Short mmCIF file of C-alpha atoms in Angstrom, two decimals:
data_model
loop_
_atom_site.label_atom_id
_atom_site.label_comp_id
_atom_site.label_asym_id
_atom_site.label_seq_id
_atom_site.Cartn_x
_atom_site.Cartn_y
_atom_site.Cartn_z
CA MET A 1 120.20 185.27 291.02
CA THR A 2 117.77 186.18 288.14
CA ILE A 3 118.01 187.09 284.49
CA PHE A 4 115.62 189.35 282.58
CA ALA A 5 112.72 187.31 281.40
CA PRO A 6 112.35 188.29 277.79
CA LEU A 7 116.13 187.14 277.11
CA THR A 8 114.50 183.74 276.79
CA GLY A 9 113.13 185.01 273.35
CA MET A 10 116.70 184.38 272.26
CA LEU A 11 116.21 180.51 273.19
CA TRP A 12 113.07 180.54 271.50
CA ARG A 13 114.34 182.02 268.26
CA THR A 14 117.32 179.43 268.53
CA LEU A 15 115.25 176.42 268.79
CA GLU A 16 112.98 177.44 265.92
CA ALA A 17 115.98 178.03 263.63
CA TYR A 18 117.00 174.43 264.39
CA GLY A 19 113.33 173.06 263.46
CA ILE A 20 112.46 172.28 267.34
CA ASP A 21 109.21 173.50 268.85
CA PRO A 22 110.33 175.80 271.43
CA ARG A 23 107.24 174.52 273.17
CA ARG A 24 109.03 171.24 274.21
CA VAL A 25 111.53 173.39 276.31
CA ILE A 26 109.87 176.59 277.44
CA LYS A 27 106.64 176.36 279.08
CA GLU A 28 103.93 178.90 278.60
CA ASP A 29 104.48 180.18 282.24
CA ILE A 30 107.81 181.12 281.50
CA TYR A 31 107.73 182.76 278.25
CA GLN A 32 105.47 183.43 275.26
CA PRO A 33 106.45 185.52 272.16
CA ASP A 34 103.38 187.56 272.41
CA GLY A 35 103.33 187.54 276.27
CA ALA A 36 103.06 190.72 278.06
CA PHE A 37 105.80 191.11 280.51
CA ARG A 38 105.58 193.35 283.54
CA MET A 39 108.31 195.93 283.69
CA GLY A 40 111.63 194.15 284.59
CA GLU A 41 110.04 190.69 284.89
CA ARG A 42 112.78 188.17 285.83
CA ILE A 43 113.15 184.35 286.13
CA PRO A 44 115.56 182.64 288.46
CA TYR A 45 118.84 181.32 287.14
CA SER A 46 117.97 177.85 288.28
CA ILE A 47 115.21 177.79 285.80
CA TYR A 48 117.09 179.56 282.84
CA ASN A 49 120.03 177.20 283.42
CA GLN A 50 117.46 174.12 282.85
CA LEU A 51 116.09 175.75 279.68
CA LEU A 52 119.82 176.32 278.26
CA GLU A 53 120.74 172.45 279.28
CA LYS A 54 117.62 170.95 277.60
CA THR A 55 117.94 173.48 274.45
CA ALA A 56 121.75 172.41 274.14
CA SER A 57 120.87 168.68 274.38
CA LEU A 58 118.06 168.76 271.78
CA ILE A 59 120.26 170.84 269.27
CA ASN A 60 123.36 169.02 269.99
CA ASP A 61 125.60 171.46 268.03
CA PRO A 62 129.06 172.55 269.46
CA THR A 63 128.74 176.04 267.47
CA VAL A 64 125.20 176.66 269.24
CA GLY A 65 126.56 179.51 271.26
CA LEU A 66 127.75 181.45 268.18
CA LYS A 67 124.50 180.70 266.32
CA SER A 68 122.17 181.79 269.25
CA ALA A 69 123.77 185.45 268.72
CA GLU A 70 122.22 185.37 265.21
CA TYR A 71 118.93 185.12 266.74
CA LEU A 72 119.19 187.79 269.67
CA HIS A 73 116.90 190.75 269.02
CA PRO A 74 117.58 194.26 270.74
CA SER A 75 114.08 193.84 272.31
CA HIS A 76 115.13 190.94 274.18
CA LEU A 77 117.26 193.41 276.24
CA GLY A 78 114.29 195.58 276.86
CA ALA A 79 114.95 199.54 277.14
CA LEU A 80 118.42 198.70 277.23
CA GLY A 81 118.56 197.08 273.79
CA HIS A 82 116.46 200.19 272.40
CA ALA A 83 119.03 202.53 273.98
CA TRP A 84 121.96 200.42 272.42
CA LEU A 85 120.37 201.29 268.97
CA ALA A 86 119.96 204.89 269.64
CA SER A 87 123.48 205.29 271.00
CA SER A 88 125.95 207.86 269.62
CA THR A 89 128.72 205.54 269.29
CA LEU A 90 129.90 201.88 269.90
CA LYS A 91 131.82 203.25 273.14
CA THR A 92 128.91 204.63 274.67
CA ALA A 93 126.79 201.72 273.74
CA ILE A 94 129.14 199.48 275.52
CA GLU A 95 129.89 201.40 278.41
CA ARG A 96 125.95 201.66 279.03
CA ALA A 97 125.66 197.97 278.69
CA GLN A 98 128.48 197.64 281.30
CA ARG A 99 126.72 200.09 283.75
CA PHE A 100 123.31 198.41 283.32
CA SER A 101 124.39 194.79 282.74
CA ARG A 102 122.99 193.60 285.92
CA MET A 103 119.37 194.66 284.61
CA PHE A 104 119.32 191.91 282.13
CA ASP A 105 121.63 189.41 284.00
CA GLU A 106 122.73 189.59 287.58
CA ARG A 107 125.66 187.24 287.16
CA LEU A 108 127.23 188.64 284.27
CA ASP A 109 130.75 190.48 284.95
CA MET A 110 131.43 192.81 282.07
CA GLN A 111 134.39 195.05 282.36
CA VAL A 112 135.24 197.76 279.71
CA SER A 113 138.80 199.18 279.49
CA GLU A 114 140.94 201.30 277.02
CA GLU A 115 144.10 200.17 275.88
CA PRO A 116 146.51 201.93 273.14
CA GLY A 117 144.42 202.02 270.21
CA ILE A 118 141.52 199.86 271.26
CA LEU A 119 138.53 199.37 273.51
CA LYS A 120 138.32 196.12 275.17
CA VAL A 121 135.45 194.46 276.54
CA ASN A 122 136.15 191.42 278.99
CA TYR A 123 133.79 188.79 280.51
CA ALA A 124 134.57 186.88 283.75
CA THR A 125 133.74 183.06 283.65
CA ASP A 126 130.60 182.17 285.42
CA SER A 127 131.63 179.13 287.03
CA SER A 128 127.98 178.16 288.19
CA SER A 129 127.00 178.05 284.51
CA PRO A 130 126.02 174.51 283.36
CA LEU A 131 127.45 175.04 280.04
CA PRO A 132 130.35 177.75 280.38
CA GLU A 133 131.91 177.43 276.84
CA ILE A 134 128.62 177.70 275.03
CA ALA A 135 127.65 180.59 277.31
CA MET A 136 130.83 182.63 276.76
CA ASP A 137 130.53 181.78 272.94
CA SER A 138 127.15 183.41 272.97
CA ASN A 139 128.28 186.30 275.22
CA LEU A 140 131.15 187.49 272.90
CA ALA A 141 128.92 186.51 269.64
CA SER A 142 126.09 188.61 270.92
CA LEU A 143 128.33 191.52 271.70
CA LEU A 144 129.83 191.72 268.37
CA THR A 145 126.26 191.04 266.74
CA LEU A 146 125.07 194.09 268.49
CA CYS A 147 127.84 196.18 267.50
CA ARG A 148 127.33 195.15 263.92
CA LEU A 149 123.82 196.02 263.99
CA ASN A 150 124.75 199.68 264.74
CA PHE A 151 128.13 200.02 262.89
CA GLY A 152 127.74 197.77 259.84
CA LYS A 153 128.45 194.07 259.04
CA ASP A 154 131.98 195.16 258.03
CA LEU A 155 132.97 195.56 261.65
CA LEU A 156 136.00 193.35 262.47
CA PRO A 157 137.41 193.13 266.15
CA VAL A 158 141.09 193.41 266.65
CA TYR A 159 141.19 190.07 268.35
CA VAL A 160 138.95 187.87 270.30
CA ARG A 161 140.39 185.89 273.11
CA MET A 162 138.70 182.74 274.95
CA CYS A 163 139.69 180.91 278.19
CA ARG A 164 137.92 177.69 276.47
CA ALA A 165 140.18 174.95 274.75
CA SER A 166 139.96 175.09 271.14
CA PRO A 167 137.14 173.18 269.42
CA PRO A 168 138.21 170.44 267.18
CA ASP A 169 137.07 172.63 264.12
CA PRO A 170 137.69 176.21 265.27
CA MET A 171 136.79 177.53 261.63
CA PRO A 172 133.12 178.50 262.65
CA TRP A 173 134.51 180.71 265.45
CA HIS A 174 137.08 182.21 263.04
CA ASP A 175 134.31 182.71 260.41
CA PHE A 176 132.02 184.27 262.59
CA PHE A 177 134.09 186.88 264.31
CA GLY A 178 136.07 187.64 261.31
CA VAL A 179 139.58 187.08 263.07
CA GLU A 180 141.46 183.95 264.08
CA VAL A 181 140.07 183.59 267.67
CA GLU A 182 142.74 183.01 270.26
CA PHE A 183 141.89 179.91 272.61
CA ASP A 184 143.21 178.67 275.64
CA GLN A 185 143.79 182.09 276.95
CA SER A 186 143.66 183.85 280.40
CA GLU A 187 140.71 186.10 279.60
CA ASN A 188 137.26 186.01 277.63
CA SER A 189 137.60 189.34 275.80
CA LEU A 190 136.76 191.28 272.61
CA ALA A 191 138.64 194.20 271.35
CA ILE A 192 137.68 196.78 268.71
CA LYS A 193 139.79 199.55 267.17
CA ASN A 194 139.00 203.20 269.03
CA GLN A 195 138.56 204.79 265.65
CA ASP A 196 135.59 202.31 265.27
CA ALA A 197 134.48 202.60 268.72
CA THR A 198 134.14 206.44 268.51
CA LYS A 199 132.72 206.58 265.02
CA GLN A 200 129.60 208.63 265.27
CA LEU A 201 126.57 206.40 264.32
CA THR A 202 123.77 207.34 261.86
CA GLY A 203 121.19 205.84 264.31
CA SER A 204 122.14 208.07 267.33
CA SER A 205 119.21 209.75 269.17
CA PRO A 206 120.00 211.25 272.15
CA MET A 207 116.36 211.94 273.11
CA LEU A 208 115.58 208.01 272.71
CA VAL A 209 118.49 207.10 274.78
CA ALA A 210 117.24 209.29 277.74
CA LEU A 211 113.87 208.02 277.55
CA HIS A 212 115.16 204.43 277.41
CA GLU A 213 117.47 205.12 280.28
CA ASP A 214 114.74 206.40 282.46
CA VAL A 215 112.86 202.79 282.01
CA ILE A 216 116.17 200.77 282.64
CA ARG A 217 116.74 202.92 285.76
CA ARG A 218 113.21 201.90 287.03
CA GLN A 219 113.65 198.35 286.00
#
């Protein structure tokens, strides 16, 4: 199993934000900010998990999963990230991410469904992850961050549900998502209103989406 190599840029920026030299964790042969990746270049999960563990041990912050989402750039997802930015609605962006999710993360199980008045995204817990709580914090927070990039910072989910136990201080989670996060649930999910999910976005560009989807298929 592998992960899209440019996603390592998210770890790089997170380490920098905490004042840690990323080169202490990420070796030159794995990732460099100015490195030229071959199309679809990937790294094994075993290596990526080692990077996650070392990053978490150096930072030692229980909210690092949430904060890492602030440092995710669409380009870390390659052509998929750029297609996201050019999507006509959040619904089409989310459905595209589900369709091509294995391109950037082979172990990611992302399911999109519709319920009365809402669009719901559910992530299965990856039992192989060495840091499942941090990883899921990052998944859900990154999804909302990307949605807010397209929609606006005022986007609020209808609900956020997480399997993880409630942290000793849940306020950073409530503050980040803008709603009271429900912990100790049977699913890891985030839902947004249909009216927000289907709102036409000003950054929409069908031509750019088509170009980037061609690259995604080749990757």
